[in-house]
Amino acid sequence: MDTSASEFPLQGRPEENCGGEGNTHEHSRTVSGERSAARETGLVRKSNCLIWSHIAWTVLQHRVTAMLIAQLDSSSEEFEMHRFNVKELIPNRIEDNREIRPEDVCEQIFEQTIHTAPCETIGEREYQGYNCFSTCRYDVQSGDIEAKFNNGMRAFLFGPDDNFTTYRLAEFMQLRSRYSMRIYELIKMKEEFGELALPVGELRSLIGCEDDVCSSLAEVEEKVLRPSQVEIRERCDTYFTYSTETEESGLETIHFTIHRSAPS
C-alpha cells in the first residue's frame, strides 16, 4: 500500500467547502443524479485473472469496487480519484436499513486485498498479493467517499477484451450475498462456454468461504450453492444449474451449467 496516501481524513477538503450552501446542495443533487443514472447503465469490466483470484471480500467491498470500476476511463494513463455516496451502497432500501458509517467504509476499502496467480500459471501454486486501493478520502459535507486504485491493479482492469469479463453494474449491486457475487462473476467469465467445473476446495477458496463454515459438500450446497442459485436466477441475466461428482479418490467436484435468462 502507498502509505504516504493511506490516511482518510474524515472532513471536507477546503476546496470542496467553497461557495454558498444552496449551490453546494444543488451541485450534490446533480452529481448524485448523474451517478444514479450511470449505475443503471454502467458496466463492470475485470480481467479473468482478477475474477480467478482468491477473494474474501464483504458485500460492501464488492459493491464499492464494482462502482469504482464502472467509472474507470480506459484511455487514462493513470488511475484517478473516483467518488460515490455511502447511500449508493444499498441500492435496495428494503434490504438493509442500517446506517453505514463512512469511517467503516474507508477502513474496509483499505483492507481489500487479492491473491492471484499470473495468468500463465493459473492452477499452479504460485500466487501474488495486491492491495487494491492506495487512497481514500471522505467529504463530510457531501457524504461522498473518494478512492483511487493502486497502480498495481492496472493489469487487472485495463486490457484486451478477450482476456476480460464484462457484466452490468445494476444487476451485480442487487446481489446480497458475497458468495452469490463471486459465483456470478465466475459463471459470467465462462458464459460463452456454457459450463464450469470446480473442485469443492477450489470453489471455497475462490469465493472466500472458510472451511469452518462449509466443511463438507453438503454444507457448501446448503449455505452457498442453493441460496446463490436462487438469488442469481431472480436478479441477473445469467444463472446456473449444477450437479456434483465424487470420484473414487474422494475428490468432490461441482459441475456448473450456465444459462442465459430469457429477455423480459
PDB file of C-alpha atoms in Angstrom:
ATOM      1  CA  MET A   1       0.000   0.000   0.000  1.00  0.00           C
ATOM      2  CA  ASP A   2       1.134   3.544  -0.667  1.00  0.00           C
ATOM      3  CA  THR A   3       1.472   4.582   2.955  1.00  0.00           C
ATOM      4  CA  SER A   4       2.056   8.199   2.043  1.00  0.00           C
ATOM      5  CA  ALA A   5      -1.577   8.372   0.903  1.00  0.00           C
ATOM      6  CA  SER A   6      -3.147   5.844   3.198  1.00  0.00           C
ATOM      7  CA  GLU A   7      -4.893   8.105   5.683  1.00  0.00           C
ATOM      8  CA  PHE A   8      -8.512   9.023   5.142  1.00  0.00           C
ATOM      9  CA  PRO A   9      -9.328  12.434   6.650  1.00  0.00           C
ATOM     10  CA  LEU A  10     -12.910  12.477   7.921  1.00  0.00           C
ATOM     11  CA  GLN A  11     -13.617  16.052   6.994  1.00  0.00           C
ATOM     12  CA  GLY A  12     -14.369  18.037   3.874  1.00  0.00           C
ATOM     13  CA  ARG A  13     -11.456  19.417   1.933  1.00  0.00           C
ATOM     14  CA  PRO A  14     -11.236  23.231   1.813  1.00  0.00           C
ATOM     15  CA  GLU A  15     -11.651  23.454  -1.940  1.00  0.00           C
ATOM     16  CA  GLU A  16     -14.875  21.444  -1.735  1.00  0.00           C
ATOM     17  CA  ASN A  17     -16.381  23.597   1.010  1.00  0.00           C
ATOM     18  CA  CYS A  18     -16.376  26.850  -1.009  1.00  0.00           C
ATOM     19  CA  GLY A  19     -19.475  28.568  -2.286  1.00  0.00           C
ATOM     20  CA  GLY A  20     -22.959  29.149  -0.948  1.00  0.00           C
ATOM     21  CA  GLU A  21     -24.923  26.442   0.779  1.00  0.00           C
ATOM     22  CA  GLY A  22     -27.654  26.422  -1.843  1.00  0.00           C
ATOM     23  CA  ASN A  23     -25.218  25.986  -4.697  1.00  0.00           C
ATOM     24  CA  THR A  24     -23.460  23.155  -2.882  1.00  0.00           C
ATOM     25  CA  HIS A  25     -26.696  21.281  -2.256  1.00  0.00           C
ATOM     26  CA  GLU A  26     -27.828  21.775  -5.852  1.00  0.00           C
ATOM     27  CA  HIS A  27     -24.476  20.508  -7.132  1.00  0.00           C
ATOM     28  CA  SER A  28     -24.685  17.476  -4.837  1.00  0.00           C
ATOM     29  CA  ARG A  29     -28.149  16.612  -6.129  1.00  0.00           C
ATOM     30  CA  THR A  30     -26.972  16.942  -9.726  1.00  0.00           C
ATOM     31  CA  VAL A  31     -23.896  14.774  -9.192  1.00  0.00           C
ATOM     32  CA  SER A  32     -25.925  12.193  -7.282  1.00  0.00           C
ATOM     33  CA  GLY A  33     -28.458  12.017 -10.101  1.00  0.00           C
ATOM     34  CA  GLU A  34     -25.723  11.568 -12.691  1.00  0.00           C
ATOM     35  CA  ARG A  35     -24.147   8.770 -10.683  1.00  0.00           C
ATOM     36  CA  SER A  36     -27.514   7.047 -10.211  1.00  0.00           C
ATOM     37  CA  ALA A  37     -28.067   7.108 -13.965  1.00  0.00           C
ATOM     38  CA  ALA A  38     -24.555   5.793 -14.548  1.00  0.00           C
ATOM     39  CA  ARG A  39     -25.197   2.946 -12.137  1.00  0.00           C
ATOM     40  CA  GLU A  40     -28.231   1.865 -14.125  1.00  0.00           C
ATOM     41  CA  THR A  41     -26.256   1.691 -17.384  1.00  0.00           C
ATOM     42  CA  GLY A  42     -22.722   1.135 -16.088  1.00  0.00           C
ATOM     43  CA  LEU A  43     -20.572  -1.864 -16.895  1.00  0.00           C
ATOM     44  CA  VAL A  44     -18.020  -3.627 -14.716  1.00  0.00           C
ATOM     45  CA  ARG A  45     -15.041  -4.931 -16.658  1.00  0.00           C
ATOM     46  CA  LYS A  46     -12.484  -7.184 -14.929  1.00  0.00           C
ATOM     47  CA  SER A  47      -9.646  -9.317 -16.194  1.00  0.00           C
ATOM     48  CA  ASN A  48     -10.248 -13.036 -15.990  1.00  0.00           C
ATOM     49  CA  CYS A  49      -7.125 -13.260 -13.828  1.00  0.00           C
ATOM     50  CA  LEU A  50      -8.811 -10.978 -11.286  1.00  0.00           C
ATOM     51  CA  ILE A  51     -12.026 -12.995 -11.325  1.00  0.00           C
ATOM     52  CA  TRP A  52      -9.968 -16.150 -10.881  1.00  0.00           C
ATOM     53  CA  SER A  53      -8.284 -14.673  -7.802  1.00  0.00           C
ATOM     54  CA  HIS A  54      -8.739 -15.754  -4.209  1.00  0.00           C
ATOM     55  CA  ILE A  55     -11.061 -13.064  -2.862  1.00  0.00           C
ATOM     56  CA  ALA A  56     -12.680 -12.922   0.571  1.00  0.00           C
ATOM     57  CA  TRP A  57     -14.384  -9.537   0.451  1.00  0.00           C
ATOM     58  CA  THR A  58     -17.556  -8.419   2.193  1.00  0.00           C
ATOM     59  CA  VAL A  59     -20.661  -7.467   0.214  1.00  0.00           C
ATOM     60  CA  LEU A  60     -19.807  -3.818   0.850  1.00  0.00           C
ATOM     61  CA  GLN A  61     -16.266  -4.263  -0.504  1.00  0.00           C
ATOM     62  CA  HIS A  62     -17.586  -5.963  -3.641  1.00  0.00           C
ATOM     63  CA  ARG A  63     -20.064  -3.141  -4.235  1.00  0.00           C
ATOM     64  CA  VAL A  64     -17.509  -0.373  -3.696  1.00  0.00           C
ATOM     65  CA  THR A  65     -15.078  -1.997  -6.114  1.00  0.00           C
ATOM     66  CA  ALA A  66     -17.730  -2.584  -8.772  1.00  0.00           C
ATOM     67  CA  MET A  67     -18.986   1.012  -8.593  1.00  0.00           C
ATOM     68  CA  LEU A  68     -15.467   2.405  -8.929  1.00  0.00           C
ATOM     69  CA  ILE A  69     -14.531   0.058 -11.788  1.00  0.00           C
ATOM     70  CA  ALA A  70     -17.646   1.187 -13.688  1.00  0.00           C
ATOM     71  CA  GLN A  71     -16.305   4.759 -13.530  1.00  0.00           C
ATOM     72  CA  LEU A  72     -12.873   3.974 -14.984  1.00  0.00           C
ATOM     73  CA  ASP A  73     -11.671   5.545 -18.211  1.00  0.00           C
ATOM     74  CA  SER A  74      -9.615   3.003 -20.135  1.00  0.00           C
ATOM     75  CA  SER A  75      -7.882   5.777 -22.089  1.00  0.00           C
ATOM     76  CA  SER A  76      -6.361   7.273 -18.945  1.00  0.00           C
ATOM     77  CA  GLU A  77      -2.706   6.500 -18.356  1.00  0.00           C
ATOM     78  CA  GLU A  78      -3.050   6.579 -14.572  1.00  0.00           C
ATOM     79  CA  PHE A  79      -5.797   5.860 -12.086  1.00  0.00           C
ATOM     80  CA  GLU A  80      -7.747   8.897 -10.950  1.00  0.00           C
ATOM     81  CA  MET A  81      -9.831   9.585  -7.869  1.00  0.00           C
ATOM     82  CA  HIS A  82     -13.444   8.434  -8.260  1.00  0.00           C
ATOM     83  CA  ARG A  83     -16.270   9.024  -5.861  1.00  0.00           C
ATOM     84  CA  PHE A  84     -19.519   7.528  -4.654  1.00  0.00           C
ATOM     85  CA  ASN A  85     -22.020   8.312  -1.933  1.00  0.00           C
ATOM     86  CA  VAL A  86     -22.390   5.971   1.015  1.00  0.00           C
ATOM     87  CA  LYS A  87     -26.134   5.721   0.328  1.00  0.00           C
ATOM     88  CA  GLU A  88     -25.388   4.156  -3.059  1.00  0.00           C
ATOM     89  CA  LEU A  89     -24.023   1.064  -1.313  1.00  0.00           C
ATOM     90  CA  ILE A  90     -27.573  -0.060  -0.512  1.00  0.00           C
ATOM     91  CA  PRO A  91     -29.458   0.059  -3.822  1.00  0.00           C
ATOM     92  CA  ASN A  92     -32.462  -1.727  -2.366  1.00  0.00           C
ATOM     93  CA  ARG A  93     -33.772   0.132   0.668  1.00  0.00           C
ATOM     94  CA  ILE A  94     -35.800  -2.884   1.765  1.00  0.00           C
ATOM     95  CA  GLU A  95     -32.594  -4.851   2.058  1.00  0.00           C
ATOM     96  CA  ASP A  96     -30.963  -3.135   4.987  1.00  0.00           C
ATOM     97  CA  ASN A  97     -31.916  -0.017   6.900  1.00  0.00           C
ATOM     98  CA  ARG A  98     -28.727   0.193   8.928  1.00  0.00           C
ATOM     99  CA  GLU A  99     -26.784   3.414   8.655  1.00  0.00           C
ATOM    100  CA  ILE A 100     -23.385   2.751   7.148  1.00  0.00           C
ATOM    101  CA  ARG A 101     -20.626   4.750   8.797  1.00  0.00           C
ATOM    102  CA  PRO A 102     -18.259   6.304   6.226  1.00  0.00           C
ATOM    103  CA  GLU A 103     -15.328   5.602   8.543  1.00  0.00           C
ATOM    104  CA  ASP A 104     -16.127   1.895   8.366  1.00  0.00           C
ATOM    105  CA  VAL A 105     -16.377   2.037   4.576  1.00  0.00           C
ATOM    106  CA  CYS A 106     -12.953   3.676   4.323  1.00  0.00           C
ATOM    107  CA  GLU A 107     -11.477   1.105   6.671  1.00  0.00           C
ATOM    108  CA  GLN A 108     -12.859  -1.746   4.586  1.00  0.00           C
ATOM    109  CA  ILE A 109     -11.511  -0.152   1.408  1.00  0.00           C
ATOM    110  CA  PHE A 110      -8.007  -0.217   2.829  1.00  0.00           C
ATOM    111  CA  GLU A 111      -8.398  -3.816   3.953  1.00  0.00           C
ATOM    112  CA  GLN A 112      -9.124  -5.047   0.421  1.00  0.00           C
ATOM    113  CA  THR A 113      -6.535  -7.412  -0.987  1.00  0.00           C
ATOM    114  CA  ILE A 114      -6.457 -10.073  -3.666  1.00  0.00           C
ATOM    115  CA  HIS A 115      -4.277 -13.139  -4.044  1.00  0.00           C
ATOM    116  CA  THR A 116      -3.893 -14.203  -7.630  1.00  0.00           C
ATOM    117  CA  ALA A 117      -1.689 -16.244  -9.909  1.00  0.00           C
ATOM    118  CA  PRO A 118      -0.184 -14.841 -13.108  1.00  0.00           C
ATOM    119  CA  CYS A 119      -2.469 -15.836 -15.978  1.00  0.00           C
ATOM    120  CA  GLU A 120       0.076 -18.248 -17.420  1.00  0.00           C
ATOM    121  CA  THR A 121       0.355 -20.109 -14.110  1.00  0.00           C
ATOM    122  CA  ILE A 122      -3.318 -20.354 -13.114  1.00  0.00           C
ATOM    123  CA  GLY A 123      -3.826 -23.718 -11.474  1.00  0.00           C
ATOM    124  CA  GLU A 124      -0.285 -23.826 -10.137  1.00  0.00           C
ATOM    125  CA  ARG A 125       0.694 -22.869  -6.603  1.00  0.00           C
ATOM    126  CA  GLU A 126       2.182 -19.503  -7.441  1.00  0.00           C
ATOM    127  CA  TYR A 127       0.356 -16.523  -6.024  1.00  0.00           C
ATOM    128  CA  GLN A 128       0.881 -12.792  -5.687  1.00  0.00           C
ATOM    129  CA  GLY A 129      -0.866 -10.453  -3.276  1.00  0.00           C
ATOM    130  CA  TYR A 130      -2.094  -6.942  -4.043  1.00  0.00           C
ATOM    131  CA  ASN A 131      -3.616  -4.078  -2.085  1.00  0.00           C
ATOM    132  CA  CYS A 132      -6.462  -2.836  -4.249  1.00  0.00           C
ATOM    133  CA  PHE A 133      -6.568   0.847  -3.246  1.00  0.00           C
ATOM    134  CA  SER A 134      -3.950   3.480  -2.461  1.00  0.00           C
ATOM    135  CA  THR A 135      -6.057   6.455  -1.397  1.00  0.00           C
ATOM    136  CA  CYS A 136      -9.393   7.092   0.283  1.00  0.00           C
ATOM    137  CA  ARG A 137     -10.991  10.367   1.383  1.00  0.00           C
ATOM    138  CA  TYR A 138     -14.326  11.195   2.988  1.00  0.00           C
ATOM    139  CA  ASP A 139     -16.096  14.509   2.368  1.00  0.00           C
ATOM    140  CA  VAL A 140     -18.381  15.219   5.313  1.00  0.00           C
ATOM    141  CA  GLN A 141     -20.319  17.953   3.545  1.00  0.00           C
ATOM    142  CA  SER A 142     -21.431  15.875   0.568  1.00  0.00           C
ATOM    143  CA  GLY A 143     -21.308  12.454   2.205  1.00  0.00           C
ATOM    144  CA  ASP A 144     -19.129  11.262  -0.662  1.00  0.00           C
ATOM    145  CA  ILE A 145     -16.140   8.953  -0.459  1.00  0.00           C
ATOM    146  CA  GLU A 146     -13.304   9.222  -2.964  1.00  0.00           C
ATOM    147  CA  ALA A 147     -10.911   6.374  -3.657  1.00  0.00           C
ATOM    148  CA  LYS A 148      -8.160   5.519  -6.101  1.00  0.00           C
ATOM    149  CA  PHE A 149      -6.916   2.125  -7.221  1.00  0.00           C
ATOM    150  CA  ASN A 150      -3.320   1.124  -6.656  1.00  0.00           C
ATOM    151  CA  ASN A 151      -1.239   1.235  -9.831  1.00  0.00           C
ATOM    152  CA  GLY A 152      -0.580  -2.490  -9.422  1.00  0.00           C
ATOM    153  CA  MET A 153      -4.238  -3.111 -10.265  1.00  0.00           C
ATOM    154  CA  ARG A 154      -3.916  -1.678 -13.768  1.00  0.00           C
ATOM    155  CA  ALA A 155      -3.232  -5.031 -15.435  1.00  0.00           C
ATOM    156  CA  PHE A 156      -6.428  -6.411 -13.869  1.00  0.00           C
ATOM    157  CA  LEU A 157      -8.651  -3.534 -15.029  1.00  0.00           C
ATOM    158  CA  PHE A 158      -7.316  -2.499 -18.455  1.00  0.00           C
ATOM    159  CA  GLY A 159      -6.540  -4.790 -21.363  1.00  0.00           C
ATOM    160  CA  PRO A 160      -7.861  -6.597 -24.466  1.00  0.00           C
ATOM    161  CA  ASP A 161     -11.448  -7.833 -24.410  1.00  0.00           C
ATOM    162  CA  ASP A 162     -10.556 -11.483 -24.977  1.00  0.00           C
ATOM    163  CA  ASN A 163      -8.976 -11.641 -21.511  1.00  0.00           C
ATOM    164  CA  PHE A 164     -11.739  -9.724 -19.748  1.00  0.00           C
ATOM    165  CA  THR A 165     -15.271 -10.323 -18.497  1.00  0.00           C
ATOM    166  CA  THR A 166     -17.960  -7.626 -18.502  1.00  0.00           C
ATOM    167  CA  TYR A 167     -21.263  -7.514 -16.637  1.00  0.00           C
ATOM    168  CA  ARG A 168     -23.916  -4.964 -15.706  1.00  0.00           C
ATOM    169  CA  LEU A 169     -23.294  -2.984 -12.537  1.00  0.00           C
ATOM    170  CA  ALA A 170     -27.013  -2.646 -11.718  1.00  0.00           C
ATOM    171  CA  GLU A 171     -27.537  -6.415 -11.576  1.00  0.00           C
ATOM    172  CA  PHE A 172     -24.418  -7.057  -9.524  1.00  0.00           C
ATOM    173  CA  MET A 173     -25.407  -4.375  -6.998  1.00  0.00           C
ATOM    174  CA  GLN A 174     -28.689  -6.181  -6.323  1.00  0.00           C
ATOM    175  CA  LEU A 175     -26.945  -9.319  -5.064  1.00  0.00           C
ATOM    176  CA  ARG A 176     -26.964  -9.561  -1.277  1.00  0.00           C
ATOM    177  CA  SER A 177     -24.536 -12.406  -0.675  1.00  0.00           C
ATOM    178  CA  ARG A 178     -20.783 -12.278  -1.231  1.00  0.00           C
ATOM    179  CA  TYR A 179     -20.959 -15.908  -2.356  1.00  0.00           C
ATOM    180  CA  SER A 180     -23.574 -15.032  -4.980  1.00  0.00           C
ATOM    181  CA  MET A 181     -21.397 -12.162  -6.174  1.00  0.00           C
ATOM    182  CA  ARG A 182     -18.363 -14.345  -6.691  1.00  0.00           C
ATOM    183  CA  ILE A 183     -20.260 -17.208  -8.311  1.00  0.00           C
ATOM    184  CA  TYR A 184     -21.965 -14.728 -10.640  1.00  0.00           C
ATOM    185  CA  GLU A 185     -18.558 -13.426 -11.756  1.00  0.00           C
ATOM    186  CA  LEU A 186     -17.272 -16.947 -12.309  1.00  0.00           C
ATOM    187  CA  ILE A 187     -20.231 -18.024 -14.435  1.00  0.00           C
ATOM    188  CA  LYS A 188     -20.121 -14.760 -16.428  1.00  0.00           C
ATOM    189  CA  MET A 189     -16.465 -15.495 -17.157  1.00  0.00           C
ATOM    190  CA  LYS A 190     -17.411 -18.935 -18.544  1.00  0.00           C
ATOM    191  CA  GLU A 191     -20.742 -17.906 -20.060  1.00  0.00           C
ATOM    192  CA  GLU A 192     -19.533 -18.378 -23.632  1.00  0.00           C
ATOM    193  CA  PHE A 193     -18.536 -21.992 -22.892  1.00  0.00           C
ATOM    194  CA  GLY A 194     -21.731 -22.821 -21.013  1.00  0.00           C
ATOM    195  CA  GLU A 195     -20.093 -24.840 -18.270  1.00  0.00           C
ATOM    196  CA  LEU A 196     -17.594 -24.683 -15.431  1.00  0.00           C
ATOM    197  CA  ALA A 197     -16.207 -27.476 -13.259  1.00  0.00           C
ATOM    198  CA  LEU A 198     -14.569 -26.713  -9.907  1.00  0.00           C
ATOM    199  CA  PRO A 199     -13.362 -28.959  -7.100  1.00  0.00           C
ATOM    200  CA  VAL A 200     -15.165 -28.043  -3.892  1.00  0.00           C
ATOM    201  CA  GLY A 201     -11.963 -26.884  -2.201  1.00  0.00           C
ATOM    202  CA  GLU A 202     -11.091 -24.576  -5.091  1.00  0.00           C
ATOM    203  CA  LEU A 203     -14.574 -23.071  -5.118  1.00  0.00           C
ATOM    204  CA  ARG A 204     -14.349 -22.345  -1.398  1.00  0.00           C
ATOM    205  CA  SER A 205     -11.007 -20.629  -1.920  1.00  0.00           C
ATOM    206  CA  LEU A 206     -12.192 -18.541  -4.868  1.00  0.00           C
ATOM    207  CA  ILE A 207     -15.286 -17.214  -3.099  1.00  0.00           C
ATOM    208  CA  GLY A 208     -13.725 -16.764   0.340  1.00  0.00           C
ATOM    209  CA  CYS A 209     -15.747 -19.457   2.087  1.00  0.00           C
ATOM    210  CA  GLU A 210     -13.879 -20.617   5.177  1.00  0.00           C
ATOM    211  CA  ASP A 211     -13.531 -24.336   5.863  1.00  0.00           C
ATOM    212  CA  ASP A 212     -15.170 -23.994   9.280  1.00  0.00           C
ATOM    213  CA  VAL A 213     -18.270 -22.503   7.620  1.00  0.00           C
ATOM    214  CA  CYS A 214     -18.592 -25.110   4.876  1.00  0.00           C
ATOM    215  CA  SER A 215     -16.516 -28.133   5.808  1.00  0.00           C
ATOM    216  CA  SER A 216     -18.432 -30.603   3.630  1.00  0.00           C
ATOM    217  CA  LEU A 217     -20.055 -30.737   0.218  1.00  0.00           C
ATOM    218  CA  ALA A 218     -23.478 -30.879   1.870  1.00  0.00           C
ATOM    219  CA  GLU A 219     -22.774 -27.622   3.704  1.00  0.00           C
ATOM    220  CA  VAL A 220     -21.480 -25.967   0.525  1.00  0.00           C
ATOM    221  CA  GLU A 221     -24.732 -26.883  -1.185  1.00  0.00           C
ATOM    222  CA  GLU A 222     -26.862 -25.704   1.736  1.00  0.00           C
ATOM    223  CA  LYS A 223     -25.070 -22.450   2.545  1.00  0.00           C
ATOM    224  CA  VAL A 224     -23.595 -21.429  -0.805  1.00  0.00           C
ATOM    225  CA  LEU A 225     -24.883 -23.132  -3.936  1.00  0.00           C
ATOM    226  CA  ARG A 226     -28.638 -23.312  -3.420  1.00  0.00           C
ATOM    227  CA  PRO A 227     -29.047 -19.775  -1.986  1.00  0.00           C
ATOM    228  CA  SER A 228     -26.806 -18.331  -4.707  1.00  0.00           C
ATOM    229  CA  GLN A 229     -28.674 -20.242  -7.386  1.00  0.00           C
ATOM    230  CA  VAL A 230     -31.997 -18.734  -6.300  1.00  0.00           C
ATOM    231  CA  GLU A 231     -30.685 -15.192  -5.905  1.00  0.00           C
ATOM    232  CA  ILE A 232     -28.777 -15.102  -9.191  1.00  0.00           C
ATOM    233  CA  ARG A 233     -31.737 -16.562 -11.095  1.00  0.00           C
ATOM    234  CA  GLU A 234     -34.029 -13.865  -9.674  1.00  0.00           C
ATOM    235  CA  ARG A 235     -31.770 -10.871 -10.184  1.00  0.00           C
ATOM    236  CA  CYS A 236     -29.313 -11.444 -13.037  1.00  0.00           C
ATOM    237  CA  ASP A 237     -29.144 -12.031 -16.776  1.00  0.00           C
ATOM    238  CA  THR A 238     -27.171 -15.257 -16.368  1.00  0.00           C
ATOM    239  CA  TYR A 239     -27.858 -18.139 -14.000  1.00  0.00           C
ATOM    240  CA  PHE A 240     -26.719 -21.683 -13.334  1.00  0.00           C
ATOM    241  CA  THR A 241     -27.798 -25.189 -12.529  1.00  0.00           C
ATOM    242  CA  TYR A 242     -25.343 -27.670 -11.114  1.00  0.00           C
ATOM    243  CA  SER A 243     -24.551 -31.277 -10.354  1.00  0.00           C
ATOM    244  CA  THR A 244     -21.946 -32.831  -8.072  1.00  0.00           C
ATOM    245  CA  GLU A 245     -19.500 -35.646  -8.619  1.00  0.00           C
ATOM    246  CA  THR A 246     -17.436 -37.633  -6.124  1.00  0.00           C
ATOM    247  CA  GLU A 247     -14.566 -39.638  -7.569  1.00  0.00           C
ATOM    248  CA  GLU A 248     -13.191 -42.846  -6.106  1.00  0.00           C
ATOM    249  CA  SER A 249     -10.231 -40.845  -4.828  1.00  0.00           C
ATOM    250  CA  GLY A 250     -12.653 -38.766  -2.764  1.00  0.00           C
ATOM    251  CA  LEU A 251     -12.278 -35.612  -4.902  1.00  0.00           C
ATOM    252  CA  GLU A 252     -15.587 -33.749  -4.963  1.00  0.00           C
ATOM    253  CA  THR A 253     -16.348 -31.582  -7.987  1.00  0.00           C
ATOM    254  CA  ILE A 254     -19.171 -29.175  -8.756  1.00  0.00           C
ATOM    255  CA  HIS A 255     -20.271 -29.003 -12.389  1.00  0.00           C
ATOM    256  CA  PHE A 256     -21.984 -25.718 -13.275  1.00  0.00           C
ATOM    257  CA  THR A 257     -24.189 -25.455 -16.349  1.00  0.00           C
ATOM    258  CA  ILE A 258     -24.561 -21.810 -17.358  1.00  0.00           C
ATOM    259  CA  HIS A 259     -27.772 -20.394 -18.835  1.00  0.00           C
ATOM    260  CA  ARG A 260     -28.913 -17.060 -20.186  1.00  0.00           C
ATOM    261  CA  SER A 261     -32.121 -15.626 -18.772  1.00  0.00           C
ATOM    262  CA  ALA A 262     -34.892 -15.037 -21.283  1.00  0.00           C
ATOM    263  CA  PRO A 263     -35.319 -11.320 -22.150  1.00  0.00           C
ATOM    264  CA  SER A 264     -38.094  -9.741 -20.109  1.00  0.00           C
TER     265      SER A 264
END
